[in-house]
Short mmCIF file of C-alpha atoms in Angstrom, two decimals:
data_model
loop_
_atom_site.label_atom_id
_atom_site.label_comp_id
_atom_site.label_asym_id
_atom_site.label_seq_id
_atom_site.Cartn_x
_atom_site.Cartn_y
_atom_site.Cartn_z
CA MET A 1243 8.90 225.76 86.80
CA LEU A 1244 6.81 225.40 83.64
CA ARG A 1245 7.73 228.90 82.50
CA ASN A 1246 11.35 227.79 82.95
CA ASN A 1247 10.70 224.64 80.84
CA GLN A 1248 11.09 222.35 83.88
CA VAL A 1249 8.15 220.10 83.05
CA LYS A 1250 9.29 216.99 84.92
CA GLU A 1251 10.03 219.00 88.05
CA ALA A 1252 6.60 220.62 87.87
CA GLU A 1253 4.91 217.23 87.52
CA ALA A 1254 6.88 215.95 90.51
CA MET A 1255 5.69 218.94 92.55
CA CYS A 1256 2.06 218.34 91.52
CA GLN A 1257 2.41 214.69 92.47
CA ASN A 1258 2.30 215.79 96.11
CA PHE A 1259 -1.27 217.02 95.66
CA THR A 1260 -2.78 214.48 93.25
CA ARG A 1261 -4.18 210.98 93.65
CA GLU A 1262 -1.76 208.22 94.55
CA GLY A 1263 -1.22 205.40 92.12
CA ALA A 1264 -1.38 207.58 89.00
CA SER A 1265 0.98 210.06 87.44
CA ALA A 1266 0.32 213.73 88.03
CA ALA A 1267 -0.09 214.40 84.31
CA ASP A 1268 -2.76 211.70 83.91
CA ASN A 1269 -4.59 212.81 87.03
CA LEU A 1270 -4.62 216.47 85.99
CA ASN A 1271 -5.81 215.44 82.54
CA GLU A 1272 -8.74 213.56 84.09
CA MET A 1273 -9.60 216.67 86.14
CA GLN A 1274 -9.41 218.81 82.96
CA CYS A 1275 -6.78 221.07 84.52
CA MET A 1276 -6.26 223.07 81.34
CA TRP A 1277 -4.00 225.80 82.72
CA PHE A 1278 -1.41 223.14 83.53
CA GLN A 1279 -1.74 221.47 80.14
CA THR A 1280 -1.44 224.70 78.15
CA GLU A 1281 1.67 225.67 80.12
CA CYS A 1282 3.13 222.20 79.52
CA ALA A 1283 2.41 222.53 75.79
CA ALA A 1284 4.15 225.91 75.69
CA ALA A 1285 7.16 224.55 77.60
CA TYR A 1286 7.52 221.52 75.33
CA SER A 1287 7.17 223.78 72.29
CA ARG A 1288 10.02 225.99 73.51
CA ARG A 1289 12.12 222.85 73.99
CA GLN A 1290 11.18 221.74 70.44
CA GLN A 1291 9.59 218.54 71.69
CA TRP A 1292 6.78 218.80 69.18
CA GLY A 1293 5.04 215.51 69.90
CA ASP A 1294 4.67 216.14 73.63
CA ALA A 1295 3.43 219.68 73.01
CA LEU A 1296 0.84 218.47 70.49
CA ARG A 1297 -0.34 215.77 72.88
CA HIS A 1298 -1.25 218.40 75.48
CA CYS A 1299 -2.92 220.59 72.83
CA HIS A 1300 -5.07 217.69 71.64
CA GLN A 1301 -5.97 216.86 75.23
CA VAL A 1302 -7.24 220.41 75.75
CA ASP A 1303 -9.25 220.17 72.53
CA LYS A 1304 -10.71 216.88 73.77
CA HIS A 1305 -11.81 218.55 77.01
CA PHE A 1306 -13.87 221.10 75.10
CA THR A 1307 -15.39 218.32 72.98
CA GLU A 1308 -16.37 216.43 76.13
CA ILE A 1309 -17.92 219.56 77.66
CA THR A 1310 -20.00 220.02 74.53
CA GLU A 1311 -21.12 216.39 74.50
CA ASP A 1312 -22.00 216.44 78.19
CA GLN A 1313 -24.79 218.94 77.58
CA PHE A 1314 -26.88 216.21 75.91
CA ASP A 1315 -27.24 214.51 79.28
CA PHE A 1316 -29.26 217.50 80.51
CA HIS A 1317 -31.87 217.59 77.73
CA THR A 1318 -34.52 215.43 79.35
CA TYR A 1319 -33.63 216.59 82.86
CA CYS A 1320 -34.10 220.28 82.06
CA LEU A 1321 -37.36 219.62 80.19
CA ARG A 1322 -38.69 217.48 83.03
CA LYS A 1323 -37.75 220.01 85.71
CA PHE A 1324 -38.75 222.88 83.44
CA THR A 1325 -35.54 224.89 84.11
CA LEU A 1326 -35.64 226.44 80.66
CA ARG A 1327 -33.87 229.73 81.46
CA SER A 1328 -30.81 227.95 82.80
CA TYR A 1329 -30.92 225.49 79.93
CA VAL A 1330 -31.00 228.25 77.31
CA SER A 1331 -28.05 229.93 79.04
CA LEU A 1332 -26.17 226.63 78.87
CA LEU A 1333 -26.88 226.27 75.17
CA ARG A 1334 -25.65 229.81 74.49
CA LEU A 1335 -22.49 229.06 76.44
CA GLU A 1336 -21.88 225.90 74.40
CA ASP A 1337 -22.22 227.90 71.17
CA VAL A 1338 -19.18 230.06 72.07
CA LEU A 1339 -17.33 227.54 74.24
CA ARG A 1340 -14.15 227.50 72.15
CA ASN A 1341 -13.83 231.24 72.58
CA HIS A 1342 -12.21 230.45 75.92
CA ARG A 1343 -8.62 231.60 76.46
CA PHE A 1344 -7.41 228.07 77.21
CA TYR A 1345 -8.58 226.78 73.85
CA PHE A 1346 -7.16 229.81 72.05
CA LYS A 1347 -3.77 229.28 73.65
CA ALA A 1348 -3.71 225.54 72.94
CA ALA A 1349 -4.87 226.08 69.35
CA SER A 1350 -2.25 228.78 68.77
CA ILE A 1351 0.54 226.50 69.98
CA ALA A 1352 -0.73 223.59 67.88
CA ILE A 1353 -1.04 225.68 64.70
CA LYS A 1354 2.47 227.08 65.08
CA ILE A 1355 3.88 223.59 65.55
CA TYR A 1356 2.00 222.15 62.56
CA LEU A 1357 3.22 225.02 60.38
CA HIS A 1358 6.77 224.24 61.48
CA LEU A 1359 6.29 220.51 60.84
CA HIS A 1360 4.97 221.26 57.36
CA SER A 1361 8.17 223.14 56.49
CA HIS A 1362 10.54 220.97 58.55
CA PRO A 1363 9.26 217.40 58.95
CA VAL A 1364 10.78 215.52 61.86
CA GLY A 1365 12.16 212.73 59.66
CA ASP A 1366 13.91 215.20 57.35
CA GLU A 1367 15.59 216.97 60.26
CA THR A 1368 16.98 213.73 61.62
CA SER A 1369 18.24 212.43 58.29
CA HIS A 1370 19.76 215.79 57.36
CA GLY A 1371 21.66 216.08 60.60
CA GLU A 1372 22.93 212.51 60.50
CA SER A 1373 23.94 212.58 56.84
CA ASN A 1374 25.99 215.80 57.03
CA PRO A 1375 27.93 215.70 60.32
CA SER A 1376 31.10 216.90 58.61
CA ASN A 1377 29.45 220.20 57.63
CA LEU A 1378 28.68 221.12 61.23
CA SER A 1379 30.81 223.19 63.55
CA ALA A 1380 31.94 221.89 66.93
CA SER A 1381 29.13 223.58 68.84
CA GLU A 1382 26.51 222.47 66.30
CA LEU A 1383 27.83 218.91 66.39
CA LYS A 1384 27.59 218.96 70.19
CA LYS A 1385 24.00 220.18 69.98
CA LEU A 1386 23.22 217.45 67.43
CA LYS A 1387 24.61 214.73 69.69
CA ASN A 1388 22.64 216.09 72.64
CA LYS A 1389 19.51 216.12 70.49
CA GLN A 1390 20.09 212.54 69.38
CA ARG A 1391 20.58 211.41 72.98
CA LYS A 1392 17.35 213.14 73.98
CA ALA A 1393 15.54 211.48 71.07
CA GLN A 1394 16.83 208.05 72.09
CA LYS A 1395 15.85 208.65 75.70
CA LYS A 1396 12.41 209.86 74.62
CA ALA A 1397 11.91 206.80 72.39
CA ALA A 1398 12.87 204.51 75.27
CA GLU A 1399 10.42 206.27 77.60
CA GLU A 1400 7.62 205.97 75.04
CA LYS A 1401 8.38 202.29 74.54
CA ALA A 1402 8.30 201.67 78.29
CA ALA A 1403 5.03 203.59 78.60
CA ALA A 1404 3.53 201.59 75.73
CA GLU A 1405 4.60 198.31 77.34
CA GLU A 1406 3.13 199.38 80.67
CA ALA A 1407 -0.13 200.36 78.96
CA ALA A 1408 -0.20 196.98 77.20
CA LYS A 1409 0.24 195.20 80.52
CA ARG A 1410 -2.58 197.18 82.09
CA GLN A 1411 -4.77 196.48 79.07
CA THR A 1412 -4.05 192.75 79.30
CA THR A 1413 -4.93 192.70 82.97
CA ALA A 1414 -8.12 194.64 82.33
CA ASP A 1415 -9.13 192.28 79.53
CA LYS A 1416 -8.71 189.28 81.79
CA ASN A 1417 -10.76 190.83 84.58
CA ASN A 1418 -13.50 192.29 82.39
CA LYS A 1419 -13.95 189.93 79.48
CA ALA A 1420 -17.70 190.09 79.54
CA SER A 1421 -18.46 193.69 80.49
CA GLY A 1422 -15.65 196.05 79.71
CA ALA A 1423 -13.66 194.68 76.80
CA ASP A 1424 -15.14 196.93 74.13
CA ALA A 1425 -14.87 200.07 76.24
CA ASP A 1426 -11.27 199.34 77.19
CA SER A 1427 -10.29 198.75 73.57
CA GLU A 1428 -11.88 202.07 72.63
CA VAL A 1429 -9.92 203.86 75.35
CA SER A 1430 -6.76 202.12 74.16
CA LYS A 1431 -7.38 203.32 70.61
CA LYS A 1432 -7.87 206.91 71.77
CA SER A 1433 -4.67 206.80 73.85
CA ASP A 1434 -2.75 205.44 70.87
CA GLU A 1435 -3.90 208.39 68.79
CA LEU A 1436 -2.13 210.80 71.16
CA LEU A 1437 1.30 209.19 71.09
CA PRO A 1438 3.89 211.98 70.67
CA SER A 1439 5.83 210.06 68.02
CA LYS A 1440 2.71 209.74 65.86
CA LEU A 1441 1.53 213.31 66.38
CA GLU A 1442 4.79 214.86 65.24
CA ARG A 1443 4.90 212.61 62.16
CA CYS A 1444 1.36 213.16 60.91
CA ALA A 1445 0.74 212.76 57.19
CA ASP A 1446 -0.82 216.20 56.61
CA PRO A 1447 0.17 218.84 59.21
CA LEU A 1448 -1.84 221.58 57.46
CA GLU A 1449 -5.04 219.55 57.72
CA GLN A 1450 -4.48 219.19 61.46
CA ALA A 1451 -3.78 222.92 61.71
CA ILE A 1452 -7.06 223.72 59.95
CA ARG A 1453 -8.85 221.60 62.53
CA PHE A 1454 -7.67 223.99 65.25
CA LEU A 1455 -8.11 227.05 63.03
CA VAL A 1456 -11.83 226.72 62.21
CA PRO A 1457 -13.09 227.51 65.75
CA LEU A 1458 -10.74 230.51 65.91
CA GLN A 1459 -12.12 231.89 62.64
CA THR A 1460 -15.69 231.47 63.89
CA LEU A 1461 -15.37 232.62 67.49
CA CYS A 1462 -12.13 234.61 67.70
CA SER A 1463 -12.35 236.72 64.55
CA HIS A 1464 -11.76 239.81 66.70
CA LYS A 1465 -8.18 238.63 67.36
CA ILE A 1466 -5.56 239.36 64.73
CA GLU A 1467 -3.80 236.05 65.41
CA SER A 1468 -6.73 234.14 63.93
CA HIS A 1469 -6.33 235.91 60.58
CA ILE A 1470 -2.54 235.57 60.63
CA PHE A 1471 -2.83 231.82 61.22
CA ALA A 1472 -5.40 231.55 58.44
CA TYR A 1473 -3.13 233.33 55.97
CA GLU A 1474 -0.09 231.25 56.90
CA ILE A 1475 -2.01 227.99 56.44
CA TYR A 1476 -3.81 228.84 53.21
CA SER A 1477 -0.74 230.45 51.65
CA ARG A 1478 1.03 227.11 52.01
CA ARG A 1479 -1.95 225.43 50.36
CA GLY A 1480 -2.07 227.96 47.53
CA LYS A 1481 -5.65 229.12 48.12
CA PRO A 1482 -5.75 232.77 46.94
CA LEU A 1483 -9.38 233.48 47.86
CA LEU A 1484 -8.98 232.10 51.37
CA MET A 1485 -5.76 234.11 51.67
CA LEU A 1486 -7.73 237.20 50.62
CA LYS A 1487 -10.38 236.42 53.23
CA ALA A 1488 -7.70 236.33 55.94
CA ILE A 1489 -6.13 239.58 54.72
CA LYS A 1490 -9.49 241.34 54.56
CA GLY A 1491 -10.47 240.10 58.02
CA GLY A 1492 -7.24 241.36 59.56
CA TYR A 1493 -7.42 244.65 57.67
CA ASN A 1494 -10.93 245.34 59.01
CA LEU A 1495 -9.59 245.19 62.56
CA HIS A 1496 -7.59 248.40 61.86
CA THR A 1497 -4.54 247.00 63.56
CA ARG A 1498 -0.88 247.91 63.15
CA ASP A 1499 0.32 244.45 64.13
CA PRO A 1500 3.78 243.90 62.62
CA ARG A 1501 3.14 240.22 61.91
CA PHE A 1502 0.08 241.08 59.82
CA HIS A 1503 2.10 243.61 57.83
CA VAL A 1504 4.39 240.81 56.65
CA CYS A 1505 1.32 238.85 55.51
CA MET A 1506 0.02 241.86 53.57
CA VAL A 1507 3.32 242.34 51.75
CA LYS A 1508 3.64 238.64 50.93
CA PHE A 1509 0.08 238.49 49.59
CA LEU A 1510 0.57 241.54 47.38
CA ILE A 1511 3.73 239.98 45.92
CA TYR A 1512 1.94 236.66 45.46
CA VAL A 1513 -0.95 238.18 43.51
CA ARG A 1514 1.34 240.24 41.29
CA ALA A 1515 3.47 237.21 40.47
CA ALA A 1516 0.54 234.83 39.88
CA SER A 1517 -0.11 234.41 36.17
CA ASN A 1518 -2.23 231.25 35.96
CA LEU A 1519 -5.20 232.29 38.10
CA PRO A 1520 -8.71 231.88 36.64
CA ASP A 1521 -10.38 235.04 35.36
CA SER A 1522 -13.12 234.86 37.99
CA VAL A 1523 -10.52 234.69 40.78
CA LYS A 1524 -8.57 237.59 39.29
CA GLU A 1525 -11.72 239.68 39.13
CA VAL A 1526 -12.48 239.11 42.81
CA LEU A 1527 -8.88 239.80 43.82
CA ASP A 1528 -8.67 243.04 41.85
CA LYS A 1529 -11.96 244.32 43.23
CA GLU A 1530 -11.21 243.57 46.89
CA MET A 1531 -7.52 244.49 46.89
CA SER A 1532 -8.12 247.94 45.42
CA SER A 1533 -9.85 249.02 48.63
CA ILE A 1534 -7.16 247.47 50.84
CA TYR A 1535 -3.90 248.37 49.11
CA ASN A 1536 -4.96 251.49 47.13
CA ASN A 1537 -2.79 250.37 44.18
CA VAL A 1538 0.50 250.69 46.08
CA THR A 1539 3.62 248.66 45.36
CA PRO A 1540 5.09 246.26 47.93
CA GLN A 1541 8.16 248.49 48.32
CA SER A 1542 6.16 251.65 48.99
CA LEU A 1543 3.87 249.79 51.39
CA ASN A 1544 6.85 248.53 53.38
CA ASN A 1545 8.62 251.91 53.34
CA LYS A 1546 5.54 253.70 54.67
CA PHE A 1547 5.12 251.10 57.39
CA LEU A 1548 8.77 251.54 58.42
CA ASP A 1549 8.54 255.35 58.42
CA ASP A 1550 5.49 255.23 60.69
CA ASN A 1551 7.07 252.76 63.14
CA LYS A 1552 10.83 253.22 62.82
CA SER A 1553 11.39 253.45 66.59
CA SER A 1554 9.66 250.14 67.44
CA LEU A 1555 11.72 246.95 67.48
CA PRO A 1556 8.88 244.52 66.53
CA HIS A 1557 7.86 246.74 63.60
CA ARG A 1558 11.46 247.05 62.43
CA LEU A 1559 11.72 243.25 62.45
CA ALA A 1560 8.59 242.96 60.30
CA ALA A 1561 9.84 245.59 57.87
CA ALA A 1562 13.20 243.83 57.63
CA GLN A 1563 11.53 240.48 56.94
CA ALA A 1564 9.42 242.04 54.20
CA MET A 1565 12.48 243.80 52.77
CA TYR A 1566 14.44 240.56 52.49
CA TYR A 1567 11.41 238.71 51.11
CA MET A 1568 11.12 241.27 48.30
CA ASP A 1569 14.83 241.45 47.48
CA GLN A 1570 17.35 239.00 48.92
CA SER A 1571 20.22 241.24 47.86
CA CYS A 1572 19.19 243.57 50.72
CA GLN A 1573 20.29 241.07 53.36
CA THR A 1574 22.82 243.39 55.00
CA ALA A 1575 20.38 246.30 55.28
CA ALA A 1576 17.62 244.00 56.54
CA LEU A 1577 19.88 242.50 59.22
CA GLU A 1578 21.01 245.92 60.41
CA LEU A 1579 17.40 247.02 60.61
CA ALA A 1580 16.21 243.98 62.56
CA CYS A 1581 19.21 243.48 64.87
CA SER A 1582 19.61 247.06 66.06
CA LEU A 1583 19.49 247.42 69.86
CA ASP A 1584 19.79 251.19 70.04
CA ASN A 1585 18.70 252.85 73.27
CA SER A 1586 16.23 255.03 71.40
CA LEU A 1587 14.17 252.02 70.30
CA SER A 1588 11.03 250.95 72.12
CA GLY A 1589 10.02 247.36 72.72
CA VAL A 1590 13.53 246.06 73.48
CA THR A 1591 12.27 243.24 75.70
CA ILE A 1592 13.22 239.62 76.19
CA GLN A 1593 10.20 238.49 74.22
CA ASN A 1594 10.82 240.76 71.23
CA CYS A 1595 14.55 240.05 71.17
CA SER A 1596 13.78 236.34 71.35
CA GLU A 1597 11.53 236.70 68.30
CA VAL A 1598 14.35 238.43 66.41
CA TYR A 1599 16.75 235.65 67.38
CA ALA A 1600 14.20 233.00 66.38
CA SER A 1601 13.80 234.72 63.00
CA LEU A 1602 17.58 234.59 62.51
CA THR A 1603 17.62 230.93 63.53
CA LYS A 1604 14.86 230.05 61.04
CA GLN A 1605 16.92 231.79 58.34
CA ASP A 1606 14.25 234.34 57.51
CA PHE A 1607 17.19 236.45 56.33
CA GLY A 1608 19.14 233.64 54.73
CA GLU A 1609 22.44 232.31 56.01
CA CYS A 1610 23.72 234.72 58.69
CA SER A 1611 25.46 232.63 61.35
CA GLU A 1612 28.00 235.35 62.23
CA LYS A 1613 25.31 237.99 62.67
CA MET A 1614 23.25 235.56 64.71
CA GLU A 1615 26.11 234.87 67.11
CA SER A 1616 26.93 238.56 67.53
CA TYR A 1617 23.27 239.37 68.15
CA LYS A 1618 23.09 236.58 70.72
CA LYS A 1619 26.10 238.00 72.58
CA SER A 1620 24.61 241.51 72.55
CA CYS A 1621 21.31 240.23 73.93
CA HIS A 1622 23.16 238.21 76.56
CA GLN A 1623 24.69 241.43 77.85
CA LEU A 1624 21.23 243.01 78.07
CA PHE A 1625 19.54 239.93 79.55
CA PRO A 1626 22.26 237.89 81.31
CA PHE A 1627 19.79 235.58 83.06
CA SER A 1628 17.85 234.60 79.94
CA SER A 1629 18.46 231.00 78.87
CA VAL A 1630 17.67 231.91 75.24
CA PHE A 1631 20.83 234.00 74.93
CA SER A 1632 23.12 231.96 77.18
CA PRO A 1633 26.52 231.25 75.57
CA GLU A 1634 26.12 227.49 76.00
CA PRO A 1635 22.86 225.52 76.17
CA VAL A 1636 21.97 224.64 79.73
CA ALA A 1637 22.40 220.91 80.24
CA GLU A 1638 19.30 219.17 81.53
CA LYS A 1639 20.05 217.28 84.71
CA PRO A 1640 17.78 214.49 85.84
CA SER A 1641 15.92 215.75 88.84
CA GLU A 1642 15.55 213.05 91.45
CA GLU A 1643 15.07 215.54 94.25
CA VAL A 1644 12.08 217.78 94.68
CA VAL A 1645 12.17 221.08 96.48
CA CYS A 1646 9.14 221.47 98.73
CA ASN A 1647 8.56 224.62 100.74
CA GLY A 1648 12.10 225.77 100.11
CA VAL A 1649 13.72 222.58 101.47
CA ASN A 1650 15.61 220.22 99.19
CA SER A 1651 15.07 216.59 100.12
CA GLY A 1652 18.55 215.65 98.93
CA HIS A 1653 20.47 218.16 101.05
CA HIS A 1654 20.56 218.55 104.80
CA ASP A 1655 19.67 221.85 106.35
CA PRO A 1656 22.56 223.04 108.56
CA LEU A 1657 20.08 224.38 111.13
CA THR A 1658 18.37 221.00 111.29
CA GLN A 1659 21.71 219.27 111.69
CA HIS A 1660 22.64 221.62 114.52
CA GLU A 1661 19.34 220.92 116.32
CA GLN A 1662 19.88 217.20 116.01
#
């Protein structure tokens, strides 16, 4: 269900196995069920519900912080019982705790969302769509209205949840004036910090992204994604030396990752175009880049990369993105290179085709609505059951019925009816 973006249905299913009197999401959060929260974050991210996705990512980050803080409770116990071997093993585990796959997945989702929010703030999207309805086509206008209805529904749900939380807080304050008032107010403050509406409208998305990035740079430097995230963040901040550090770290992994190739081309163009860098920075850049790029031009670097990987769809997409970034007059050639679905190509999967379609949607190749629609139709023929390439967006129906063990509570089984 979560892989199919059916978050509410999945929570309703989990409700059958969690504590009564509390929602399944809250109960699973208390139990630190991180596989569920990372899958929820990914599902909300695919549905472009950025606030809800970030809330789950921050909850996962909070779990790791709590695990780290819990070790302090064992200091005196371990010294008193003299279990030093186990205690040293615990300390070594805490040193690399955020190397865990759950944190890496949550941090990756959060960084991608914050990068998107930096380029497309939520307030700007809403105002742009509402101020230019006449410029939209019929299908785009329909999508905009559906999005506005979802936003209104989401705002109403958040308001109801806030009112319910306020009622619970008032009741708790009356019952625990002497003992628990300070603790309850602290819990209320922490819950307010994770409101989806506030998370998706943060003042500095890049600062929040760096918060998730730092553990990845320290503990996951062997993964190319850590260096790609670092470059994307620091390139938006205009930090050439930190950009160089990310490029050098990814280059030392000896990887042929197509996403990292785009970063290398962009950085080479950035350094060549920069004219106001300090002399000390230029000296460091020239010295380090000579061993990485071997004095090649961006065009020759991209052409060599394409010649070495011309039969791979992800690599063709990266080469096309770099081609358009260098020269926007090459839009037609770049689109033909990225959108080809020839049978001789490798890597023609739902995931890779979805990345190509997402690149077209984000206008990495400029305005290309006709090409995007034709590519969507071609992918729909290859993957007819994929919701990404469906001709019309699937309408979300409120699910009041839960399917348990293959039986729908809202429909009668004909065999059961016959027995009765």
